[in-house]
Amino acid sequence: VCRSNKSPWVCLTCSSVHCGRYVNGHAKKHYEDAQIPMTNHKKTEKQEKVQHTVCMDCSSYSTYCYRCDDFVVNDTKLGLVQKVREHLQNLENSAFTSDRHRKRKLLENSSLNSKLLKVNGSTTALCATGLRNLGNTCFMNAILQSLSNIQQFCCYFKELPAVELRNGKTAGRRTYHTRSQGDNNVSLVEEFRKTLCALWQGSQTAFSPESLFYVVWKIMPNFRGYQQQDAHEFMRYLLDHLHLELQGGFNGVSRSVILQESSNLSASNKCCINGASTVVTAIFGGILQNEVNCLICGTESRKFDPFLDLSLDIPSQFRNKRTKTQESGPMCTLRDCLRSFTDLEELDETELYMCHKCKKKQKSTKKFWIQKLPKVLCLHLKRFHWTAYLRNKVDTYVEFPLRGLDMKCYLLEPENSGPESCLYDLVAVVVHHGSGVGSGHYTAYAAHEGRWFHFNDSTVTLTDEETVGKAKAYILFYVERQAKPGAEKL
């Protein structure tokens, strides 16, 4: 009807193909048009069977029942639904389909900077895979694409042994998650692993993260439904739950093996958050020193806080600047945001410090130092803030370096760090387009094998450093530069 090639759903009664639930809803209209009028009270069993209530998503092979208004796991006595799945999989795996996918990728990207597709004189296909939008899930897609390009983190999960979550007759077959399956055997680590494995294998233009989203719904109630969510909040929940599940020894790997591998990643530089170290804390974990001084008696209080990311305010003097080219006043830089985060500040009346020497709340000053830097430095720019009635967005452009972000001046003991250990290079950027946290759209830029890609849900395009540098960043991922003997410091 609408000639859309996104999310095709096939009717399991008549084999008609329409766009699915998250596009223009023509599959639902097909179901409604096929309904027998309710005025006919003498429905026969034969008439009842004619109703076209069950569809299958041709991308994820999940089965949806419009009468139940939910995904279902039931099958016929003859296993006809499973036969349809196997037939679709055979089509997808055929040489003809694989060739068509490669041609489509080349055609889609030939008009976009075709020079970048030439490597060593020969044209190559784009190996990156997009993520289908399941209904305002761009916040999740942008985070997943960013994490998939953090090599050390991604490789750890991809190398974990696969686990089939179903037993008996279906053992060894592809697992089909639906929202009707219940809570048994739900593993965030396993679905995260599967998603990462699918993103760079190059066999499809877009992957449906439906199984992962199902697990997210089960273990993170905040993200149930199809409304827009905050990408930074999702990232924190995702990393926290991965960390907790890895500690518990899920995914068929014993807890001791996981802890040993995490220790190998960060043998001399651990940062434990909520228990033992895992790959999450070994890669993203850093430590802050929070220093508070009482202004009345001078008592100093120090506290060490582990962190997985740093949330930085955009200084108020830059908040009226809306574009990079605007000439009114100096341009805001990432260094301005970092300096605002670490500078000495006096706490206001609502944040009085309980001084143990004075035995009461007193005026005080606060200052942050970074006691330990992580392998991957995640910086979140606080673009959303509450006013009396609504949450506004700070749309200021913040200039950020693509290479050589030097964090040495923010360290508590900079003299103990090596010459290269404080330098970071950008690997991914999450951008929020729009004006509000509950609306708008998220995309991500990420570097992979020396080339920059723009990930916009199902669409992946090659881009360049200049375009990345102009983005109004919301979350920045920097990777610690590895010291090379004789390398010149940038």
Coordinates of C-alpha atoms in Angstrom, one line a residue:
V1 CA 0.0 0.0 0.0
C2 CA 2.7 2.5 1.0
R3 CA 5.5 0.7 -0.7
S4 CA 7.7 1.0 2.4
N5 CA 10.5 -1.5 2.8
K6 CA 10.8 -1.0 6.6
S7 CA 9.6 -3.7 9.0
P8 CA 7.6 -5.9 6.6
W9 CA 4.9 -8.1 8.3
V10 CA 3.4 -11.1 6.6
C11 CA -0.2 -12.2 7.3
L12 CA 0.0 -15.9 8.3
T13 CA -3.5 -16.5 7.0
C14 CA -3.2 -15.2 3.4
S15 CA 0.5 -14.3 3.0
S16 CA -0.2 -10.7 2.3
V17 CA 2.8 -8.4 3.1
H18 CA 2.2 -5.0 4.7
C19 CA 4.2 -2.5 6.8
G20 CA 4.3 -3.4 10.4
R21 CA 3.2 -2.0 13.7
Y22 CA 5.9 0.7 13.9
V23 CA 5.6 2.1 10.4
N24 CA 2.2 3.1 8.9
G25 CA 0.1 0.3 10.4
H26 CA -1.2 -1.2 7.2
A27 CA -0.8 -4.7 8.6
K28 CA -3.3 -3.7 11.3
K29 CA -5.7 -2.2 8.8
H30 CA -5.5 -5.5 6.9
Y31 CA -6.6 -7.3 10.1
E32 CA -9.4 -4.8 10.7
D33 CA -10.7 -5.1 7.1
A34 CA -10.8 -8.9 7.4
Q35 CA -13.0 -8.8 10.5
I36 CA -16.4 -10.4 10.4
P37 CA -19.1 -7.8 11.4
M38 CA -20.0 -8.2 15.1
T39 CA -23.7 -7.9 14.1
N40 CA -23.6 -11.4 12.8
H41 CA -24.2 -13.4 16.0
K42 CA -24.4 -16.8 14.2
K43 CA -20.7 -17.1 13.5
T44 CA -19.7 -20.6 12.3
E45 CA -16.4 -22.2 13.2
K46 CA -15.4 -21.9 9.6
Q47 CA -16.0 -18.2 9.5
E48 CA -14.1 -17.7 12.7
K49 CA -11.0 -19.2 11.1
V50 CA -11.1 -16.8 8.2
Q51 CA -10.1 -13.8 10.5
H52 CA -6.6 -12.6 9.7
T53 CA -5.4 -12.0 13.3
V54 CA -1.8 -13.4 13.2
C55 CA 1.2 -11.7 11.5
M56 CA 5.0 -12.4 11.5
D57 CA 7.7 -9.8 11.4
C58 CA 9.9 -10.8 8.5
S59 CA 12.9 -9.2 10.1
S60 CA 12.9 -10.7 13.6
Y61 CA 10.5 -13.7 12.8
S62 CA 8.4 -12.8 15.9
T63 CA 4.7 -13.6 15.8
Y64 CA 2.1 -11.0 16.6
C65 CA -1.6 -11.5 17.3
Y66 CA -3.9 -8.5 16.8
R67 CA -6.6 -10.1 18.9
C68 CA -4.3 -10.5 21.9
D69 CA -2.6 -7.2 21.0
D70 CA 0.8 -8.7 21.8
F71 CA 3.6 -10.9 20.6
V72 CA 2.9 -14.6 21.1
V73 CA 4.9 -17.8 21.2
N74 CA 2.1 -20.3 20.4
D75 CA 2.3 -22.5 17.3
T76 CA 0.0 -24.9 15.5
K77 CA 0.0 -28.6 16.2
L78 CA 1.8 -29.1 12.9
G79 CA 4.4 -26.4 13.8
L80 CA 3.4 -24.3 10.8
V81 CA 4.7 -21.0 12.3
Q82 CA 8.2 -22.5 12.8
K83 CA 8.1 -23.8 9.2
V84 CA 7.4 -20.2 8.0
R85 CA 10.4 -19.0 10.1
E86 CA 12.7 -21.6 8.6
H87 CA 11.5 -20.8 5.1
L88 CA 12.2 -17.1 5.7
Q89 CA 15.6 -17.8 7.1
N90 CA 16.5 -20.0 4.1
L91 CA 15.5 -17.1 1.8
E92 CA 17.6 -14.7 3.9
N93 CA 20.6 -17.0 3.8
S94 CA 20.5 -17.7 0.1
A95 CA 23.2 -16.5 -2.2
F96 CA 20.7 -14.3 -4.2
T97 CA 19.6 -12.4 -1.1
S98 CA 23.2 -11.9 0.1
D99 CA 24.1 -10.5 -3.2
R100 CA 21.1 -8.2 -3.2
H101 CA 22.1 -6.9 0.3
R102 CA 25.6 -6.1 -0.9
K103 CA 24.3 -4.3 -4.0
R104 CA 21.8 -2.3 -2.0
K105 CA 24.5 -1.2 0.5
L106 CA 26.7 0.1 -2.4
L107 CA 23.8 1.9 -4.1
E108 CA 22.7 3.5 -0.9
N109 CA 26.1 5.0 -0.2
S110 CA 27.4 5.7 -3.7
S111 CA 26.0 9.2 -3.7
L112 CA 27.5 10.0 -0.3
N113 CA 31.2 10.8 -0.7
S114 CA 32.0 7.9 -2.9
K115 CA 35.7 8.6 -2.5
L116 CA 35.5 7.2 1.0
L117 CA 34.3 3.9 -0.3
K118 CA 37.6 3.4 -2.2
V119 CA 40.2 1.6 -0.1
N120 CA 43.6 0.8 -1.7
G121 CA 42.2 1.6 -5.1
S122 CA 39.2 -0.8 -4.9
T123 CA 35.6 -0.1 -4.0
T124 CA 34.4 -1.8 -0.9
A125 CA 30.9 -2.4 0.5
L126 CA 29.8 -0.7 3.7
C127 CA 30.1 -3.3 6.5
A128 CA 28.3 -1.4 9.2
T129 CA 24.7 -2.5 10.1
G130 CA 22.0 -0.2 11.3
L131 CA 19.4 -0.8 14.1
R132 CA 15.7 -0.8 13.3
N133 CA 13.6 1.6 15.3
L134 CA 11.0 -0.3 17.2
G135 CA 8.9 2.8 18.1
N136 CA 10.9 5.8 19.5
T137 CA 13.9 3.5 20.3
C138 CA 16.5 5.8 18.7
F139 CA 17.8 6.6 22.2
M140 CA 18.7 2.9 22.6
N141 CA 20.1 2.5 19.1
A142 CA 22.4 5.5 19.4
I143 CA 23.9 4.1 22.7
L144 CA 24.3 0.6 21.3
Q145 CA 26.1 1.8 18.1
S146 CA 28.4 3.9 20.3
L147 CA 29.3 1.0 22.6
S148 CA 29.8 -1.3 19.6
N149 CA 32.6 0.9 18.4
I150 CA 34.5 0.8 21.7
Q151 CA 36.7 -2.1 20.6
Q152 CA 38.0 -3.5 24.0
F153 CA 34.5 -3.4 25.5
C154 CA 32.7 -4.8 22.5
C155 CA 35.3 -7.6 21.9
Y156 CA 34.8 -8.9 25.5
F157 CA 31.1 -9.5 25.0
K158 CA 31.5 -10.9 21.4
E159 CA 34.0 -13.5 22.7
L160 CA 31.7 -14.7 25.5
P161 CA 30.3 -18.2 24.8
A162 CA 26.8 -18.2 23.3
V163 CA 23.9 -19.5 25.4
E164 CA 20.6 -20.8 24.1
L165 CA 17.8 -19.8 26.5
R166 CA 15.4 -22.6 25.5
N167 CA 15.7 -26.3 25.9
G168 CA 14.1 -29.5 24.7
K169 CA 12.9 -29.7 21.1
T170 CA 13.9 -26.1 20.3
A171 CA 17.5 -26.5 21.6
G172 CA 20.0 -25.2 19.0
R173 CA 17.4 -23.2 17.1
R174 CA 17.3 -19.5 17.0
T175 CA 15.7 -18.1 20.1
Y176 CA 12.6 -15.9 19.5
H177 CA 11.9 -13.5 22.4
T178 CA 8.5 -12.1 22.8
R179 CA 6.9 -10.1 25.6
S180 CA 4.7 -13.2 26.5
Q181 CA 7.5 -15.5 27.4
G182 CA 7.8 -14.6 31.1
D183 CA 10.8 -13.8 33.2
N184 CA 12.6 -17.2 33.1
N185 CA 16.1 -17.3 31.6
V186 CA 16.2 -13.6 30.7
S187 CA 19.8 -12.5 30.2
L188 CA 20.8 -9.0 29.3
V189 CA 24.4 -10.0 28.8
E190 CA 23.3 -12.7 26.2
E191 CA 21.1 -10.4 24.2
F192 CA 23.6 -7.6 24.3
R193 CA 26.2 -10.1 23.0
K194 CA 24.0 -11.1 20.2
T195 CA 23.3 -7.5 19.2
L196 CA 27.0 -6.6 19.1
C197 CA 27.8 -9.7 17.1
A198 CA 25.2 -8.7 14.5
L199 CA 26.3 -5.1 14.1
W200 CA 29.6 -5.6 12.2
Q201 CA 29.2 -8.9 10.4
G202 CA 28.1 -7.1 7.2
S203 CA 25.4 -9.6 6.3
Q204 CA 22.4 -7.2 6.6
T205 CA 21.7 -3.5 6.2
A206 CA 19.7 -3.3 9.5
F207 CA 19.2 -5.5 12.5
S208 CA 16.1 -5.6 14.7
P209 CA 17.1 -5.3 18.4
E210 CA 13.7 -6.6 19.5
S211 CA 15.0 -9.4 21.7
L212 CA 17.3 -7.0 23.6
F213 CA 14.4 -4.5 23.9
Y214 CA 12.2 -7.2 25.4
V215 CA 14.9 -7.9 28.1
V216 CA 15.2 -4.1 28.7
W217 CA 11.4 -4.0 29.3
K218 CA 11.6 -6.9 31.7
I219 CA 14.5 -5.7 33.9
M220 CA 14.3 -1.9 33.4
P221 CA 10.6 -0.9 34.0
N222 CA 11.5 2.8 33.4
F223 CA 11.9 2.1 29.7
R224 CA 8.7 0.2 29.1
G225 CA 6.5 1.6 26.4
Y226 CA 7.3 3.4 23.2
Q227 CA 7.8 7.0 24.3
Q228 CA 11.1 8.8 23.8
Q229 CA 13.6 8.3 26.6
D230 CA 16.8 9.9 27.7
A231 CA 19.9 8.3 26.0
H232 CA 22.2 9.1 28.9
E233 CA 19.8 7.6 31.5
F234 CA 19.4 4.5 29.3
M235 CA 23.2 4.1 29.1
R236 CA 23.6 4.3 32.8
Y237 CA 20.9 1.7 33.5
L238 CA 22.4 -0.6 30.8
L239 CA 25.9 -0.4 32.1
D240 CA 24.8 -0.9 35.7
H241 CA 22.7 -4.0 34.9
L242 CA 25.4 -5.5 32.7
H243 CA 27.8 -5.0 35.6
L244 CA 25.4 -6.6 38.1
E245 CA 24.6 -9.5 35.8
L246 CA 28.3 -10.2 35.1
Q247 CA 29.0 -10.4 38.8
G248 CA 26.3 -13.0 39.2
G249 CA 27.9 -15.3 36.6
F250 CA 25.2 -15.3 34.0
N251 CA 25.5 -16.3 30.3
G252 CA 26.9 -19.7 31.2
V253 CA 30.2 -18.4 32.4
S254 CA 31.2 -18.9 36.1
R255 CA 31.6 -15.8 38.2
S256 CA 35.3 -16.7 38.9
V257 CA 36.1 -16.8 35.2
I258 CA 34.4 -13.4 34.6
L259 CA 36.2 -11.8 37.5
Q260 CA 39.5 -13.3 36.3
E261 CA 39.0 -11.9 32.8
S262 CA 38.0 -8.5 34.1
S263 CA 41.1 -8.5 36.4
N264 CA 43.3 -9.2 33.3
L265 CA 41.7 -6.2 31.6
S266 CA 42.6 -4.0 34.5
A267 CA 45.2 -5.8 36.7
S268 CA 46.8 -2.7 38.2
N269 CA 44.0 -0.2 37.8
K270 CA 40.7 -1.5 39.2
C271 CA 37.6 0.5 39.9
C272 CA 34.9 -1.4 41.7
I273 CA 31.3 -0.2 41.8
N274 CA 28.7 -2.1 43.8
G275 CA 30.8 -5.1 44.4
A276 CA 33.6 -6.8 42.4
S277 CA 35.2 -5.5 39.2
T278 CA 33.8 -6.5 35.8
V279 CA 34.5 -5.4 32.3
V280 CA 32.2 -2.5 32.8
T281 CA 34.2 -1.0 35.6
A282 CA 37.5 -2.1 34.1
I283 CA 36.8 0.0 30.9
F284 CA 34.6 2.9 32.1
G285 CA 35.4 3.0 35.8
G286 CA 37.3 6.0 37.2
I287 CA 37.5 7.6 40.7
L288 CA 36.8 11.1 41.8
Q289 CA 38.0 12.8 45.0
N290 CA 35.3 15.0 46.5
E291 CA 36.9 17.7 48.7
V292 CA 34.7 19.8 51.0
N293 CA 36.0 22.6 53.3
C294 CA 34.1 24.2 56.1
L295 CA 34.3 28.0 55.7
I296 CA 33.8 28.6 59.5
C297 CA 36.5 26.3 61.1
G298 CA 38.4 25.2 58.0
T299 CA 37.8 21.5 58.6
E300 CA 38.5 19.5 55.4
S301 CA 36.5 16.4 54.4
R302 CA 37.7 14.0 51.6
K303 CA 35.7 11.3 50.0
F304 CA 36.5 9.0 47.0
D305 CA 33.6 8.3 44.6
P306 CA 33.7 5.8 41.7
F307 CA 32.2 6.9 38.4
L308 CA 31.3 5.4 35.0
D309 CA 30.8 8.8 33.4
L310 CA 31.1 12.5 34.2
S311 CA 28.1 14.8 33.8
L312 CA 29.3 18.3 32.9
D313 CA 27.3 21.6 33.1
I314 CA 27.5 24.0 30.2
P315 CA 28.6 27.2 31.9
S316 CA 25.7 29.7 32.2
Q317 CA 27.6 32.4 30.3
F318 CA 27.5 30.3 27.1
R319 CA 23.9 29.2 27.3
N320 CA 22.4 31.9 25.1
K321 CA 24.7 30.9 22.2
R322 CA 22.7 28.6 19.9
T323 CA 25.0 28.1 16.9
K324 CA 28.7 27.6 16.2
T325 CA 28.8 30.6 13.8
Q326 CA 27.1 33.1 16.2
E327 CA 29.6 35.8 17.0
S328 CA 28.3 37.1 20.3
G329 CA 31.0 36.3 22.8
P330 CA 33.5 33.5 23.0
M331 CA 32.7 29.9 21.9
C332 CA 32.1 27.3 24.6
T333 CA 34.6 24.5 24.6
L334 CA 34.8 21.1 26.3
R335 CA 37.6 22.4 28.4
D336 CA 35.2 25.2 29.7
C337 CA 32.8 22.5 30.8
L338 CA 35.5 20.4 32.5
R339 CA 36.9 23.4 34.2
S340 CA 33.4 24.3 35.5
F341 CA 33.1 20.7 36.9
T342 CA 36.5 20.7 38.7
D343 CA 36.7 24.3 39.8
L344 CA 36.3 25.3 43.5
E345 CA 32.7 26.4 44.2
E346 CA 30.9 27.6 47.2
L347 CA 27.8 25.5 48.1
D348 CA 24.6 27.5 48.3
E349 CA 22.2 27.7 51.2
T350 CA 20.3 24.5 50.1
E351 CA 23.5 22.5 50.2
L352 CA 25.0 23.3 53.6
Y353 CA 27.7 20.9 54.7
M354 CA 27.3 19.1 58.1
C355 CA 30.6 19.9 59.7
H356 CA 31.7 17.3 62.3
K357 CA 33.8 19.7 64.2
C358 CA 31.2 22.5 64.4
K359 CA 28.5 19.9 65.0
K360 CA 26.1 21.7 62.6
K361 CA 25.5 22.6 59.0
Q362 CA 27.9 25.3 57.8
K363 CA 28.8 27.2 54.6
S364 CA 31.5 25.3 52.7
T365 CA 33.3 25.0 49.4
K366 CA 33.5 21.9 47.2
K367 CA 36.1 20.8 44.7
F368 CA 36.4 17.7 42.5
W369 CA 39.7 16.1 41.5
I370 CA 40.1 13.0 39.3
Q371 CA 42.0 10.4 41.3
K372 CA 42.0 7.8 38.6
L373 CA 41.2 8.1 34.9
P374 CA 39.3 5.3 33.1
K375 CA 40.3 3.6 29.9
V376 CA 37.2 5.0 28.2
L377 CA 36.2 8.5 29.4
C378 CA 32.5 9.1 28.9
L379 CA 31.5 12.8 29.2
H380 CA 27.8 13.7 29.4
L381 CA 26.9 17.3 28.6
K382 CA 23.9 18.4 30.7
R383 CA 21.7 19.8 28.0
F384 CA 18.4 19.4 29.8
H385 CA 17.4 21.4 32.9
W386 CA 14.2 22.0 34.8
T387 CA 12.4 25.3 34.9
A388 CA 9.3 26.0 37.0
Y389 CA 7.0 24.3 34.5
L390 CA 9.0 22.3 32.0
R391 CA 12.4 20.8 31.1
N392 CA 14.3 23.0 28.7
K393 CA 17.2 22.1 26.4
V394 CA 20.5 24.0 26.3
D395 CA 21.2 24.0 22.5
T396 CA 24.7 25.7 22.8
Y397 CA 27.4 24.3 20.5
V398 CA 30.3 23.0 22.5
E399 CA 33.6 22.6 20.7
F400 CA 35.4 19.3 21.4
P401 CA 38.7 17.8 20.2
L402 CA 38.7 14.7 18.0
R403 CA 42.2 13.9 19.1
G404 CA 44.5 14.6 22.1
L405 CA 42.1 15.6 24.8
D406 CA 44.5 16.2 27.7
M407 CA 43.1 15.3 31.1
K408 CA 46.3 15.8 33.1
C409 CA 45.4 19.2 34.6
Y410 CA 42.3 17.7 36.3
L411 CA 44.2 14.9 38.0
L412 CA 44.8 14.8 41.8
E413 CA 48.4 13.6 41.3
P414 CA 49.5 14.5 37.7
E415 CA 53.1 13.9 38.4
N416 CA 52.4 10.1 38.8
S417 CA 51.0 9.7 35.3
G418 CA 52.9 8.8 32.2
P419 CA 53.3 11.2 29.2
E420 CA 50.6 9.5 27.1
S421 CA 48.3 8.1 29.8
C422 CA 46.2 11.3 30.1
L423 CA 45.6 11.8 26.3
Y424 CA 42.3 10.6 24.9
D425 CA 41.0 10.3 21.3
L426 CA 37.3 10.5 20.4
V427 CA 35.6 7.3 19.3
A428 CA 31.9 8.1 19.4
V429 CA 29.4 11.0 19.9
V430 CA 25.7 10.8 20.7
V431 CA 23.6 13.7 19.4
H432 CA 20.1 14.8 20.4
H433 CA 18.2 16.6 17.6
G434 CA 15.1 18.6 18.8
S435 CA 14.1 20.8 21.7
G436 CA 12.8 18.5 24.4
V437 CA 13.9 15.4 26.3
G438 CA 10.7 13.6 25.7
S439 CA 10.7 14.4 22.0
G440 CA 13.3 14.8 19.2
H441 CA 15.6 12.2 17.8
Y442 CA 19.0 10.6 18.7
T443 CA 21.7 9.7 16.3
A444 CA 25.4 8.7 16.8
Y445 CA 28.7 9.3 15.1
A446 CA 31.4 6.6 15.6
A447 CA 34.9 5.8 14.3
H448 CA 35.6 2.3 13.1
E449 CA 38.9 1.2 11.6
G450 CA 39.9 4.8 10.7
R451 CA 36.6 5.8 9.2
W452 CA 33.7 7.8 10.7
F453 CA 30.1 6.6 10.3
H454 CA 26.8 8.3 11.1
F455 CA 24.3 5.9 12.6
N456 CA 20.6 7.0 12.2
D457 CA 18.6 4.0 13.2
S458 CA 18.4 1.7 10.1
T459 CA 20.5 4.1 8.0
V460 CA 24.3 4.0 8.2
T461 CA 26.4 6.5 6.1
L462 CA 30.0 7.3 5.8
T463 CA 30.9 10.8 7.0
D464 CA 34.0 12.9 7.7
E465 CA 35.8 14.4 10.7
E466 CA 34.6 17.9 9.8
T467 CA 30.9 16.9 10.0
V468 CA 31.5 15.1 13.3
G469 CA 33.3 18.2 14.8
K470 CA 30.2 20.4 14.0
A471 CA 27.8 18.1 15.9
K472 CA 26.1 19.4 19.0
A473 CA 27.3 16.6 21.3
Y474 CA 25.2 15.2 24.1
I475 CA 27.5 12.3 25.1
L476 CA 31.1 12.0 24.1
F477 CA 33.2 8.7 24.3
Y478 CA 37.0 9.1 24.5
V479 CA 39.4 6.2 24.4
E480 CA 42.7 6.4 26.3
R481 CA 45.6 6.7 23.8
Q482 CA 48.0 3.8 23.9
A483 CA 51.6 4.9 24.3
K484 CA 53.9 4.0 21.4
P485 CA 57.6 4.0 21.7
G486 CA 59.1 7.0 20.0
A487 CA 55.7 8.4 19.1
E488 CA 55.5 12.2 19.0
K489 CA 53.1 13.8 21.4
L490 CA 50.2 15.6 19.6

